[in-house]
Coordinates of C-alpha atoms and ligand atoms in Angstrom, one line a residue:
X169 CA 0.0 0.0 0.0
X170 CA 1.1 3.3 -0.8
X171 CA 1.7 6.5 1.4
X172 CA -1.4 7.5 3.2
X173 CA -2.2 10.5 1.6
X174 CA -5.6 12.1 3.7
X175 CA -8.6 10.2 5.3
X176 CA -12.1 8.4 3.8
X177 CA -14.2 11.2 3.4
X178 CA -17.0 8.1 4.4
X179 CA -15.4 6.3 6.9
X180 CA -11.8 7.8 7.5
X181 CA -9.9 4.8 6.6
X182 CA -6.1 5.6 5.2
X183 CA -6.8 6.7 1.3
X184 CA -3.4 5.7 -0.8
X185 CA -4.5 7.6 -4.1
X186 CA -3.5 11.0 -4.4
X187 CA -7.0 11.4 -6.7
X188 CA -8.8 9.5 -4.6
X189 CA -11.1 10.7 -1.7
X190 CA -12.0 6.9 -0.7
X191 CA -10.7 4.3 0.9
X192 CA -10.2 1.2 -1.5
X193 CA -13.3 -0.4 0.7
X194 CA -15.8 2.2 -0.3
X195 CA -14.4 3.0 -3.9
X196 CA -15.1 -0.7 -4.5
X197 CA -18.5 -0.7 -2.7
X198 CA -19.8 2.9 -4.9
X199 CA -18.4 0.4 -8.1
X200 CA -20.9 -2.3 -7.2
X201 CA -23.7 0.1 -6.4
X202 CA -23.2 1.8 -9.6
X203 CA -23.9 -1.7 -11.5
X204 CA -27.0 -2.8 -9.7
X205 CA -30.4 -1.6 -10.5
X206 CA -33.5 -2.5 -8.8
X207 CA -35.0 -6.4 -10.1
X208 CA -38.2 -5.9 -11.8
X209 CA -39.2 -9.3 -9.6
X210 CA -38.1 -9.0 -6.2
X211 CA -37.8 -5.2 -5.9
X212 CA -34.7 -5.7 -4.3
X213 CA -31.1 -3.8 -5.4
X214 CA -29.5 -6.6 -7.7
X215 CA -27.1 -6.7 -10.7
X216 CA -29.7 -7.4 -13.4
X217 CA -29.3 -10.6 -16.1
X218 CA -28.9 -9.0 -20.0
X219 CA -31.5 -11.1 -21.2
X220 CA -34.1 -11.4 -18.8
X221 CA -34.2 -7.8 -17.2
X222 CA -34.0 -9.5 -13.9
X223 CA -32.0 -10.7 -11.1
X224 CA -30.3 -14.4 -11.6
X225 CA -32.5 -15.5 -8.6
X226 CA -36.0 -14.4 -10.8
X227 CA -34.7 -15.0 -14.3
X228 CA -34.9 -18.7 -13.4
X229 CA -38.7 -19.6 -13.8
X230 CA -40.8 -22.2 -13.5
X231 CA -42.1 -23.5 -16.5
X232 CA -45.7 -24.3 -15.7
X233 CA -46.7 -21.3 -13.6
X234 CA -43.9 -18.6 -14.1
X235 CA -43.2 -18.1 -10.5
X236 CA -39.0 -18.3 -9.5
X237 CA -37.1 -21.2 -9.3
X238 CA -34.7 -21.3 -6.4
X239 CA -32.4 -24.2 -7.4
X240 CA -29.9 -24.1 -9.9
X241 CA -31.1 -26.7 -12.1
X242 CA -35.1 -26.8 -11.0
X243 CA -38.0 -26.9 -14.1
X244 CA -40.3 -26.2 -11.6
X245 CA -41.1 -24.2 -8.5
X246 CA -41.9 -25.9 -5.4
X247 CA -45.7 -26.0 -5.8
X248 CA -45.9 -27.4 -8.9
X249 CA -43.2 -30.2 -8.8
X250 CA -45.6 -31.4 -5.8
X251 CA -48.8 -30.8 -7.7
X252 CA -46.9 -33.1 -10.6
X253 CA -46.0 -35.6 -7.7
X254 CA -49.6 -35.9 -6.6
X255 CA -50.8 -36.2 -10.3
X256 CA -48.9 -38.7 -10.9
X257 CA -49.7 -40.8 -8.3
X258 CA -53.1 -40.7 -9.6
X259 CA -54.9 -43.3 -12.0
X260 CA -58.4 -43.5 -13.9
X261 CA -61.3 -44.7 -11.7
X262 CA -62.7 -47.3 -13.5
X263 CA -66.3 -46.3 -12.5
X264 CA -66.1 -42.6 -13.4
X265 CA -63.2 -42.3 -15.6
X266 CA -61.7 -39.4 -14.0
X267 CA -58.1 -39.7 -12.0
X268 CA -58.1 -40.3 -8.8
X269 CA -56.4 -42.3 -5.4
X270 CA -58.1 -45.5 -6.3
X271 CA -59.3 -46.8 -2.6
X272 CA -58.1 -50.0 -1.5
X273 CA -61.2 -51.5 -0.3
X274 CA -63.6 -50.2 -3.5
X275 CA -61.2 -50.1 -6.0
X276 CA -62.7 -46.6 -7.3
X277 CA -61.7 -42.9 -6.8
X278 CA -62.6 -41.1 -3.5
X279 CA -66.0 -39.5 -4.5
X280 CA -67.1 -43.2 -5.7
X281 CA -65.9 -44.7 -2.8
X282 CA -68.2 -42.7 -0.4
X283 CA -71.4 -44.6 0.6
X284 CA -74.3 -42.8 -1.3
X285 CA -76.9 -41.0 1.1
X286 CA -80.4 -43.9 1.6
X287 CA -83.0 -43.3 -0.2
X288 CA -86.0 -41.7 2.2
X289 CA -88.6 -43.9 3.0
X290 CA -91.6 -44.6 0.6
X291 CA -94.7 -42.8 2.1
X292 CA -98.2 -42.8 1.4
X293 CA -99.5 -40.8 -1.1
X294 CA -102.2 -38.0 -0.5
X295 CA -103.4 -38.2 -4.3
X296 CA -103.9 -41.6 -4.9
X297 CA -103.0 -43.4 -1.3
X298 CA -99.8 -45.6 -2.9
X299 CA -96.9 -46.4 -0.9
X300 CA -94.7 -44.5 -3.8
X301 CA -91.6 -42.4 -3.5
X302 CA -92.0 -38.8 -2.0
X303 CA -91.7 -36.2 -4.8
X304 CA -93.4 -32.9 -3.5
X305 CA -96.4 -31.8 -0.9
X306 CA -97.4 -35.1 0.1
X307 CA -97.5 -36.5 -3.5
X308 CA -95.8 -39.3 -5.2
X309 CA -93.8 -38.4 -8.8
X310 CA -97.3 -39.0 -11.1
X311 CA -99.7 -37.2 -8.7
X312 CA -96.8 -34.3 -8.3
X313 CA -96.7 -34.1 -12.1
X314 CA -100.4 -33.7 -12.7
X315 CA -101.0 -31.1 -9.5
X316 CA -102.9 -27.9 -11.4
X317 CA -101.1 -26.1 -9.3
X318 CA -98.1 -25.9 -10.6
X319 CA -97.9 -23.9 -13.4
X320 CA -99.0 -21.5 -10.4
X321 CA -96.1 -22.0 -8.5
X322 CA -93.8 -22.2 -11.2
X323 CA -95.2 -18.8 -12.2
X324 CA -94.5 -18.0 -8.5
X325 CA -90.8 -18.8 -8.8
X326 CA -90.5 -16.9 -11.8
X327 CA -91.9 -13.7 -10.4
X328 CA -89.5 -14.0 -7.6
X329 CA -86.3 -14.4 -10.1
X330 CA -87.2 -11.6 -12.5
X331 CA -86.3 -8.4 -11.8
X332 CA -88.9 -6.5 -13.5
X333 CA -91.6 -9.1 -14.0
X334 CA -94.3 -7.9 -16.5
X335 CA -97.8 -7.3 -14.6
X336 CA -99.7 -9.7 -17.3
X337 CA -97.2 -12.3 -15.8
X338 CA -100.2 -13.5 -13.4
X339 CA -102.6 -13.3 -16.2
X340 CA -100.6 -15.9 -18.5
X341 CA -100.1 -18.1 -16.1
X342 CA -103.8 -18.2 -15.4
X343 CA -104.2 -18.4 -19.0
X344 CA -102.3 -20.9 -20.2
X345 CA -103.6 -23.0 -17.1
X346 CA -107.0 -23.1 -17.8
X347 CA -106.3 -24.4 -21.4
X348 CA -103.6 -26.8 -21.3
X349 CA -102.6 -29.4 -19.5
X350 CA -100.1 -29.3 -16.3
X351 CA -97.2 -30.0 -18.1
X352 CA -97.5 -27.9 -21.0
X353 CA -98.4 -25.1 -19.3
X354 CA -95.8 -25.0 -16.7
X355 CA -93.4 -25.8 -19.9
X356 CA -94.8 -22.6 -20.9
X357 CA -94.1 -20.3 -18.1
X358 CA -90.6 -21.9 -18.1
X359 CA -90.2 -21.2 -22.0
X360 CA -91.7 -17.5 -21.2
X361 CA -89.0 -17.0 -18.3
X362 CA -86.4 -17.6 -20.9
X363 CA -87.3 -15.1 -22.9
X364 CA -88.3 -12.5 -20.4
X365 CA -84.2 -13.0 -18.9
X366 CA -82.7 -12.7 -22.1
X367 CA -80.7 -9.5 -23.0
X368 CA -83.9 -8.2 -25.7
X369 CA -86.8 -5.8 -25.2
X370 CA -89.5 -7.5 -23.2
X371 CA -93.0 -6.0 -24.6
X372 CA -95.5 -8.5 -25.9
X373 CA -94.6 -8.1 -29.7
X374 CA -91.2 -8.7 -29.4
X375 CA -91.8 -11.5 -27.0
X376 CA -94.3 -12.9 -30.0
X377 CA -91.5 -12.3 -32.5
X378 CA -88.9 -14.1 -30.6
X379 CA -91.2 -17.4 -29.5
X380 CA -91.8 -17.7 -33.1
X381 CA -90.3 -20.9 -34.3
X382 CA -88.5 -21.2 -37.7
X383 CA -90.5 -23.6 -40.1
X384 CA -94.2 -24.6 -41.2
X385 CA -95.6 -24.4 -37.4
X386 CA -94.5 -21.5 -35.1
X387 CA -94.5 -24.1 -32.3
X388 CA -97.3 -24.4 -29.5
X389 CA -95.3 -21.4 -26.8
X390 CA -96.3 -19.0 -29.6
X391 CA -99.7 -20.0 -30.4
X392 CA -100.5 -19.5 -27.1
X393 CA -98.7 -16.3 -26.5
X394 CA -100.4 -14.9 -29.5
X395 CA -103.7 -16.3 -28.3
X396 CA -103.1 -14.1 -25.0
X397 CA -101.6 -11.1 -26.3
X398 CA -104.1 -11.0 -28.9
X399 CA -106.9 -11.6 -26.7
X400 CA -106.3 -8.7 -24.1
X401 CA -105.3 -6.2 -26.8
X402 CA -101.5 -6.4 -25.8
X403 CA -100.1 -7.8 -29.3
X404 CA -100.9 -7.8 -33.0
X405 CA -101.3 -11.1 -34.7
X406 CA -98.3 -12.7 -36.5
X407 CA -97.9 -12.6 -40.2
X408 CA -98.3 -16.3 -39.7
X409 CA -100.2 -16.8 -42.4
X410 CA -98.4 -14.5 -45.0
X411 CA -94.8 -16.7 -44.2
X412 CA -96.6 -19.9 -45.1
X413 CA -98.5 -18.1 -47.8
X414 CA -94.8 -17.4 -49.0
X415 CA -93.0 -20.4 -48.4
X416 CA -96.1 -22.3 -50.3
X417 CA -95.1 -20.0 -53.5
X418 CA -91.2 -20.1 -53.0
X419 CA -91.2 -23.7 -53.1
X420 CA -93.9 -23.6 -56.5
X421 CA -91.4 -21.0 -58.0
X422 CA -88.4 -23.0 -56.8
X423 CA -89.9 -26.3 -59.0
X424 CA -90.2 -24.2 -62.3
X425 CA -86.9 -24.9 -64.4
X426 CA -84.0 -23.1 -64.5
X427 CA -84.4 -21.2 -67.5
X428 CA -88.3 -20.8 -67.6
X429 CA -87.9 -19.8 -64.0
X430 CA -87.3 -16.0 -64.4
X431 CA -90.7 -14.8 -66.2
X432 CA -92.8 -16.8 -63.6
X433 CA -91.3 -14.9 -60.9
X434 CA -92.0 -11.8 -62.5
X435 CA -95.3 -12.6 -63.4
X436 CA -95.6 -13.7 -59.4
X437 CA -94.6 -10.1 -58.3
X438 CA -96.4 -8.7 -60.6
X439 CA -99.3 -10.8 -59.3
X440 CA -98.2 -9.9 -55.6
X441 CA -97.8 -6.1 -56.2
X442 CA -102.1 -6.0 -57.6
X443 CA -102.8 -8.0 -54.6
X444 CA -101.1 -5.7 -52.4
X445 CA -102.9 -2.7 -54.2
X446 CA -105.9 -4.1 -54.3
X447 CA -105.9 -4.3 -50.5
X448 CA -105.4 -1.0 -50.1
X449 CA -107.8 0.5 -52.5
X450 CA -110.3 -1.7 -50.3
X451 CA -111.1 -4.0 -53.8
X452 CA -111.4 -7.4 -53.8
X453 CA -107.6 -9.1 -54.3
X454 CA -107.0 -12.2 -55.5
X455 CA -106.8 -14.9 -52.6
X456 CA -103.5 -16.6 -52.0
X457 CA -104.9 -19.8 -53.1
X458 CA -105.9 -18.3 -56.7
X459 CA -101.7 -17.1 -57.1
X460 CA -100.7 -20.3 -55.5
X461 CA -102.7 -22.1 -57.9
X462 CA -101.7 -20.0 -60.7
X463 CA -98.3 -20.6 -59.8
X464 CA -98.7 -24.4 -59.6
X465 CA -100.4 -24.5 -63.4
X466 CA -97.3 -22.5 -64.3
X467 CA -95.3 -24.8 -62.8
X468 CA -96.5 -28.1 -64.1
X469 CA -96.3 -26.0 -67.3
X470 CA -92.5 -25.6 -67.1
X471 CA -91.7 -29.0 -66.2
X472 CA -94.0 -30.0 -69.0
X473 CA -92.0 -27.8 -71.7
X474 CA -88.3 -29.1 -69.9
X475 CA -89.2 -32.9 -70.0
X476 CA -91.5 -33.4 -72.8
X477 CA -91.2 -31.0 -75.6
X478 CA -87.3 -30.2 -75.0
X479 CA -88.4 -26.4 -74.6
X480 CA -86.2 -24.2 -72.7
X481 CA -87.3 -20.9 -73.4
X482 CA -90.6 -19.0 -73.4
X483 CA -90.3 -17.7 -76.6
X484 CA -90.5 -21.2 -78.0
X485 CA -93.5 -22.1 -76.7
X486 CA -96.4 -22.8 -79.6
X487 CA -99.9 -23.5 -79.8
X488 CA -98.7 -27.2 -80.2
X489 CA -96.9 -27.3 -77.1
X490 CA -99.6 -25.8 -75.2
X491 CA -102.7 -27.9 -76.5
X492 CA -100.2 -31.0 -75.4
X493 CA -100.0 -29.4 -71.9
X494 CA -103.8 -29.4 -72.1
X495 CA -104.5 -32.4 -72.9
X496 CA -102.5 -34.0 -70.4
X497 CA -105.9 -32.9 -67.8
X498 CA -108.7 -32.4 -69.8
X499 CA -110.9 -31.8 -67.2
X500 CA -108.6 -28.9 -65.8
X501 CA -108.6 -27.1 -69.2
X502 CA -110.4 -24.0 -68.6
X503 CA -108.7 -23.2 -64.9
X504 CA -105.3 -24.5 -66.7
X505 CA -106.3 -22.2 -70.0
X506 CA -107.4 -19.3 -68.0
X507 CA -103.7 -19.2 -65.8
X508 CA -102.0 -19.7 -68.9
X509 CA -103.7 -16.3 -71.2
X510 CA -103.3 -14.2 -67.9
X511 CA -99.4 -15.3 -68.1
X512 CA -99.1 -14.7 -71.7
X513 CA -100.0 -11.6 -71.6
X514 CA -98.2 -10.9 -69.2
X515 CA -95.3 -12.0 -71.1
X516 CA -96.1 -10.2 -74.2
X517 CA -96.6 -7.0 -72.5
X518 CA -93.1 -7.6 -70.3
X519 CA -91.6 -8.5 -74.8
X520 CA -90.5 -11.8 -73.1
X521 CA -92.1 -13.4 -76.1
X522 CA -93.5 -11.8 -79.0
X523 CA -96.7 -14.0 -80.3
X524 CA -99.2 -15.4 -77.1
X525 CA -99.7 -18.9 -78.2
X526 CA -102.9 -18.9 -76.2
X527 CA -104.5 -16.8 -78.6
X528 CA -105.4 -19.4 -80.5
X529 CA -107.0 -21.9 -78.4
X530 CA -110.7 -21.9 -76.9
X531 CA -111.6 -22.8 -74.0
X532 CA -114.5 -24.8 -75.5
X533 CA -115.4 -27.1 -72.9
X534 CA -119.3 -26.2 -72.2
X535 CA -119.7 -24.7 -69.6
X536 CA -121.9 -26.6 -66.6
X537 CA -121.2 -28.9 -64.2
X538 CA -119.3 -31.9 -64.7
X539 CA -118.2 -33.4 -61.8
X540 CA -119.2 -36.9 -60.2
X541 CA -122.6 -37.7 -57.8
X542 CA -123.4 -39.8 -55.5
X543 CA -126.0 -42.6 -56.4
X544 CA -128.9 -43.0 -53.9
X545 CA -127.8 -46.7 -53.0
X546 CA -124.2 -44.3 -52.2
X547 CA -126.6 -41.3 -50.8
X548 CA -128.7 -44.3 -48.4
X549 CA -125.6 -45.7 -47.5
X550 CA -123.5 -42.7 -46.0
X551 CA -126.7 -41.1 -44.4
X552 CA -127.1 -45.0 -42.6
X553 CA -123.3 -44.7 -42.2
X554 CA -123.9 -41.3 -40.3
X555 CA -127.1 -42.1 -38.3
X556 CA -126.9 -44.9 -36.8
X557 CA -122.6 -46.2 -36.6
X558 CA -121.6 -44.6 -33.3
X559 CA -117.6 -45.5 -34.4
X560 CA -118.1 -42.7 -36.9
X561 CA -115.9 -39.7 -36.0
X562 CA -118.5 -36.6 -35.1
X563 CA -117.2 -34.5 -37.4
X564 CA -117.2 -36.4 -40.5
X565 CA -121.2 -37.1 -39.8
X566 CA -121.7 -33.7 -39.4
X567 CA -119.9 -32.6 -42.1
X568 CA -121.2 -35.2 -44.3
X569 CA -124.9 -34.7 -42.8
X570 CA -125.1 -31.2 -43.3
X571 CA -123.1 -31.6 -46.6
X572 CA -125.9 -34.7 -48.1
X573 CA -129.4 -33.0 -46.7
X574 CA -128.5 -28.9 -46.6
X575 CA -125.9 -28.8 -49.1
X576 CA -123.3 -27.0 -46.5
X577 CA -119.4 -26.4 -48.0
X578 CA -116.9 -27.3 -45.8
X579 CA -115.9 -24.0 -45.0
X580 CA -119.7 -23.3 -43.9
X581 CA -119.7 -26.3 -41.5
X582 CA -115.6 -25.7 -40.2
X583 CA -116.8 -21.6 -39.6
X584 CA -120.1 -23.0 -37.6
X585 CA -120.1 -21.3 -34.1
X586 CA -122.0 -21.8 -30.6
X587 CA -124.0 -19.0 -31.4
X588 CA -124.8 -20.2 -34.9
X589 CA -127.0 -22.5 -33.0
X590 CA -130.6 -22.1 -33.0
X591 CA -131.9 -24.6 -29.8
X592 CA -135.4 -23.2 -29.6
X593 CA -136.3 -23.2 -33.2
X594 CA -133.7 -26.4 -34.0
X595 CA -132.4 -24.4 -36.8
X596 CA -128.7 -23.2 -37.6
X597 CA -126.9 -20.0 -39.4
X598 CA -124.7 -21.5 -42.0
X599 CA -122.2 -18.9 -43.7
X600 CA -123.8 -16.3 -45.7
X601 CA -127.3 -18.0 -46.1
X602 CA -129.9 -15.2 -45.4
X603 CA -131.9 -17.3 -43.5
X604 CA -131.7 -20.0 -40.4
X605 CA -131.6 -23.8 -42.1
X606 CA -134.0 -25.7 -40.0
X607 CA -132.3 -28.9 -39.1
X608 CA -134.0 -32.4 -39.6
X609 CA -134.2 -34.6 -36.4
X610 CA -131.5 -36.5 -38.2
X611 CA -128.8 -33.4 -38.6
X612 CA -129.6 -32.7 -35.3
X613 CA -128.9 -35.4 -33.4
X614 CA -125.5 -35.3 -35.4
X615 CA -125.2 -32.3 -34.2
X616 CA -125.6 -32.7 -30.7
X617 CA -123.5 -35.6 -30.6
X618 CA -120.6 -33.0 -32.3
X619 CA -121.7 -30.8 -29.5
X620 CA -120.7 -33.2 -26.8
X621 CA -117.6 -34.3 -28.6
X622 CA -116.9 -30.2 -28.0
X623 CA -117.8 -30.5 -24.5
X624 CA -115.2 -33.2 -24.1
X625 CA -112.4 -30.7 -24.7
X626 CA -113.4 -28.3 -22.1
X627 CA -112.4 -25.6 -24.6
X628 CA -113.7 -21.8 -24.7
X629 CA -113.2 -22.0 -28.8
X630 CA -116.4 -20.5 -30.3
X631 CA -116.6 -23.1 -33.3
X632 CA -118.5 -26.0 -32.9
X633 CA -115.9 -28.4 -34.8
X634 CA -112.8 -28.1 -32.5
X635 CA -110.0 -30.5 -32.5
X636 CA -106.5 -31.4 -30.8
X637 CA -104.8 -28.4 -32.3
X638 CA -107.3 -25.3 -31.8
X639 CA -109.1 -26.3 -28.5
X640 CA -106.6 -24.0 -26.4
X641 CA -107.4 -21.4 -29.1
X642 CA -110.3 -19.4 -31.0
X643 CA -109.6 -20.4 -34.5
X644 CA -111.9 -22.7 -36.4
X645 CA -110.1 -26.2 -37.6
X646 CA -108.1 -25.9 -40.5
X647 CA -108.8 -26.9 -43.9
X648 CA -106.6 -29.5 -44.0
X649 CA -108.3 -31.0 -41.1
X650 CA -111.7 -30.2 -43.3
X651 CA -110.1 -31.7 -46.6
X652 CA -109.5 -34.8 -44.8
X653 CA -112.4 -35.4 -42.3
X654 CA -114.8 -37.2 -44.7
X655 CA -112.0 -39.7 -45.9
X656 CA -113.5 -42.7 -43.6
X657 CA -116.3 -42.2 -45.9
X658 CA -114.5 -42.7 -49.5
X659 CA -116.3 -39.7 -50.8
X660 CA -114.8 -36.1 -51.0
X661 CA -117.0 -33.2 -49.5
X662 CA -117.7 -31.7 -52.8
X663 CA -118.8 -34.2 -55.0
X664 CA -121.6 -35.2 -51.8
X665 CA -122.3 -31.2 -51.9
X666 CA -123.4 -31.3 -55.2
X667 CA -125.4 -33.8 -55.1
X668 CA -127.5 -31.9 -53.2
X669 CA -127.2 -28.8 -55.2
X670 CA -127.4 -30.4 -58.8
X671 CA -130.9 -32.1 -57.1
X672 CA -132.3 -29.1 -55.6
X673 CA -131.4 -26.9 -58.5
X674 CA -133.1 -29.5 -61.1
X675 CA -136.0 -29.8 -59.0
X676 CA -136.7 -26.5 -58.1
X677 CA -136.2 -23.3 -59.3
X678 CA -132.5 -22.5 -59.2
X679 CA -133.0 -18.7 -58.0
X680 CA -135.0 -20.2 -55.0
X681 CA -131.7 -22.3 -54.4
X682 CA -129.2 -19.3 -55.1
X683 CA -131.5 -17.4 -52.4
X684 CA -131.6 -19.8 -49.6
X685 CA -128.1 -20.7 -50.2
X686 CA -126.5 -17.5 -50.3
X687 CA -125.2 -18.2 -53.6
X688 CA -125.1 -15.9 -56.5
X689 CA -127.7 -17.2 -59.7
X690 CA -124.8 -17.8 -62.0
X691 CA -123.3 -20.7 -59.7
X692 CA -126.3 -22.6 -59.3
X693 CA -126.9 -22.1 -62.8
X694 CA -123.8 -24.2 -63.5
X695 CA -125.6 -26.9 -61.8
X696 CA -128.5 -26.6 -64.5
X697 CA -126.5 -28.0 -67.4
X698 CA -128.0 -31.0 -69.9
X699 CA -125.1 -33.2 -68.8
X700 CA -126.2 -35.0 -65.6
X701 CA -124.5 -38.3 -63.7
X702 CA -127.3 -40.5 -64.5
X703 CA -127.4 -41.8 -60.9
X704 CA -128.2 -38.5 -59.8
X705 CA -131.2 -38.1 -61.6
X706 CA -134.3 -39.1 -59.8
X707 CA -135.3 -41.8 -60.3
X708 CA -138.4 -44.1 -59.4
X709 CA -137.3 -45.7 -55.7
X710 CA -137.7 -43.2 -53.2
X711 CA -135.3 -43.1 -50.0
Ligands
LIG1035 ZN1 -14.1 4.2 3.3
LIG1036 ZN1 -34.9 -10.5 -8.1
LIG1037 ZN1 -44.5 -23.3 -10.7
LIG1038 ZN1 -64.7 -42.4 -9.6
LIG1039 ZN1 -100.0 -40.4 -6.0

């Protein structure tokens, strides 16, 4: 060491340097200071690793969790090389599949291995006195599931969980209730609680909209939220109706081919856009059954033209091809002919072909009914059928009575209500007749027993045909139920109506029959025509 040249200025220790104005001691301490930095880890005052940023104690990490690693060579920090220890002592349980200490005694994982809780006691059953399984106030699991009070409670519950219940919530419940059975309804309130704690706007329409279910049927939960929305003023009805209206001429103008497909969707909007102004200038528009129809002729058309004439354009088309197309339904013609000289022109006018090979053609059928009767041996039969054979559905002997002796449509008899019913006079309102039709004690003990088949559904649905599907509602059946009642009997609805009609009309005078039946002259004069089904005609027996 070198002369001592002053004190430390820090801690007064001999200083040898003549620059210097500390000892060796705290010039080397300063030079360590100077290199460490606070770790970014441990917060403490370290000399920090180049790649890491931290001290050499944090940089190592373990590799599961990130937490340090204390020992030189370690993967892992403490807690997880003995989580990886347990682990590994673990196997499958062969009951549950998941890992576990198998127990010695069971063989299975710990939660197996534990003795279940017994079973409580079977107890007697306030319902239906069984010794059955407890599931809920005294009742065993059947007597529990058919309680009517539980779409009550569940309503209840729901109430409680909702924040802002609705005040019509009470209301529904009751609803739905009274028209359905236990089950259902409570399915009901619990399909109507999932909507009402779902992130949308909770007023009745949008409720409607959103219980709506995709496809044909918008499902039972929105038939009967519509029926209760509807019914105290809360909703408007769905466009129900209109979808299936569309998806029946979607899937008609989906069948046309390819290249013919175009001009019959024009002709279609076209079709759609007088409808829709039709409505609103309060004029008559054409049904949706006249453009589906329409649509179908066209249709059959096209596929006609692609398979059998090798046509794929409009402007082909000839007289030819369309007298073939005829011909291929005679008895069709006229509607088919009609369609066709509406579409045409439609064309022509649009220049999607030049000539209209309808022009031509006449529609020369004579006009007057054509159509099949019943014989009287057929007409005894069915009214024996209907009288007296109690298997016989109620509604097809009603239909079919009413149909036979008064000459009812189906859509008179399916749009019959309650009040339609005459009980003092025996006499009913059909459709647009002007006048009561006194029943026959036959009809009206057909009647009555379709009355009581009512009663059987406890319903509060004004029409006196109600079935499975519109007993919790107030819409009459539908006319697919109607096109299909009579079926039992082999004979469709219209050729039995006008065997009536055709009778009446050539017996009496056929204003008399347009009168009483609502009808207008010209369609009971259609009745009056020279060509008559022989058996219809009559004839010397008498029934
Ligand atoms: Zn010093
Ligand atoms: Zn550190
Ligand atoms: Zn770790
Ligand atoms: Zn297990
Ligand atoms: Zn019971």
């Amino acid at each position: 060491m070198g002369k001592r040249q002053r004190d430390c200025v820090t801690c007064g220790a001999p200083v040898g340097f003549l620059d210097r104005e500390h000892c060796c001691r705290c010039w080397r301490r300063m030079k360590e200071d100077a290199a460490r930095s606070p770790c970014r880890s441990c917060g403490l005052q370290r000399v920090l690793q180049q790649d890491t940023g931290r001290c050499v104690l944090c940089s190592r990490i373990c590799e599961q969790c990130g937490h340090p690693v204390r020992a030189k060579d370690g993967r892992l920090c403490r807690d997880c090389r003995n989580k990886a220890r347990r682990l590994a002592a673990q196997q499958p349980c062969p009951r549950c599949g998941r890992p576990g200490y198998l127990r010695e005694p069971t063989g299975w994982c710990g939660s197996c291995s534990r003795p279940r809780p017994a079973k409580k006691p079977p107890r007697i059953c306030r319902e239906c006195g069984q010794l059955r399984r407890h599931a809920g106030l005294g009742l065993c699991s059947p007597c529990w599931q058919k309680h009517p009070g539980r779409p009550f409670i569940r309503g209840d519950h729901l109430r409680e969980q909702l924040a802002e219940p609705p005040w019509w919530l009470d209301d529904f419940v009751a609803h739905v209730a009274k028209r359905h059975c236990v089950s259902r309804a409570c399915g009901f309130v619990t399909d109507l609680g999932r909507l009402l704690g779902d992130e949308h706007p909770n007023s009745p329409q949008a409720l409607l909209e959103r219980s709506r279910r995709p496809g044909r049927s918008m499902g039972s939960f929105a038939r009967a939220l519509e029926d209760f929305f509807t019914r105290h003023g809360l909703a408007l009805p769905t466009d129900q109706s209109d979808r299936l209206a569309a998806g029946r001429r979607r899937r008609r103008l989906d069948a046309v081919p390819d290249p013919l497909r175009l001009a019959v969707t024009a002709f279609d909007a076209s079709r759609m856009r007088a409808q829709e102004r039709a409505r609103r200038a309060g004029t008559r528009p054409r049904s949706n059954h006249t453009l589906e129809t329409a649509l179908s002729i066209l249709r059959d058309l096209a596929l006609f033209l692609a398979a059998e004439r090798g046509k794929d354009g409009w402007e082909l088309v000839d007289v030819q091809d369309i007298e073939a197309f005829l011909n291929t339904l005679p008895r069709a013609r006229k509607r088919r002919l009609t369609v066709l000289r509406q579409f045409f022109r439609f064309a022509r006018a649009q220049h999607l072909v030049l000539v209209d090979p309808t022009r031509g053609l006449a529609g020369d059928e004579a006009r007057g009914f054509r159509g099949a009767t019943l014989t009287l041996d057929q007409q005894r039969g069915l009214f024996r059928r209907w009288t007296t054979d109690e298997s016989v559905h109620p509604h097809e002997a009603l239909v079919g009575m009413l149909a036979l002796l008064h000459g009812a449509s189906s859509t008179e008899t399916r749009l019959l209500q309650i009040d339609d019913v005459d009980e003092t006079t025996q006499s009913l309102r059909l459709g647009k007749r002007p006048r009561p039709v006194p029943m026959d004690p036959a009809s009206w003990a057909v009647l009555q027993r379709c009355l009581a088949h009512r009663d059987g559904w406890r319903t509060d649905n004004p029409h006196v045909m109600v079935t499975k599907g519109t007993k919790a509602g107030r819409s009459p059946a539908s006319t697919a139920y109607l096109s299909h009642v009579l079926d039992p009997c082999g004979f469709p609805p219209r050729m039995i109506r006008s065997t009536r009609l055709l009778d009446l009309v050539n017996v009496m005078d056929p204003k008399l029959v347009a009168a009483a039946f609502g009808m207008t002259a010209e369609s009971t004069l259609i009745y009056l025509a020279d060509r008559v089904d022989p058996g219809a005609l009559p004839g010397p027996e008498t029934p």
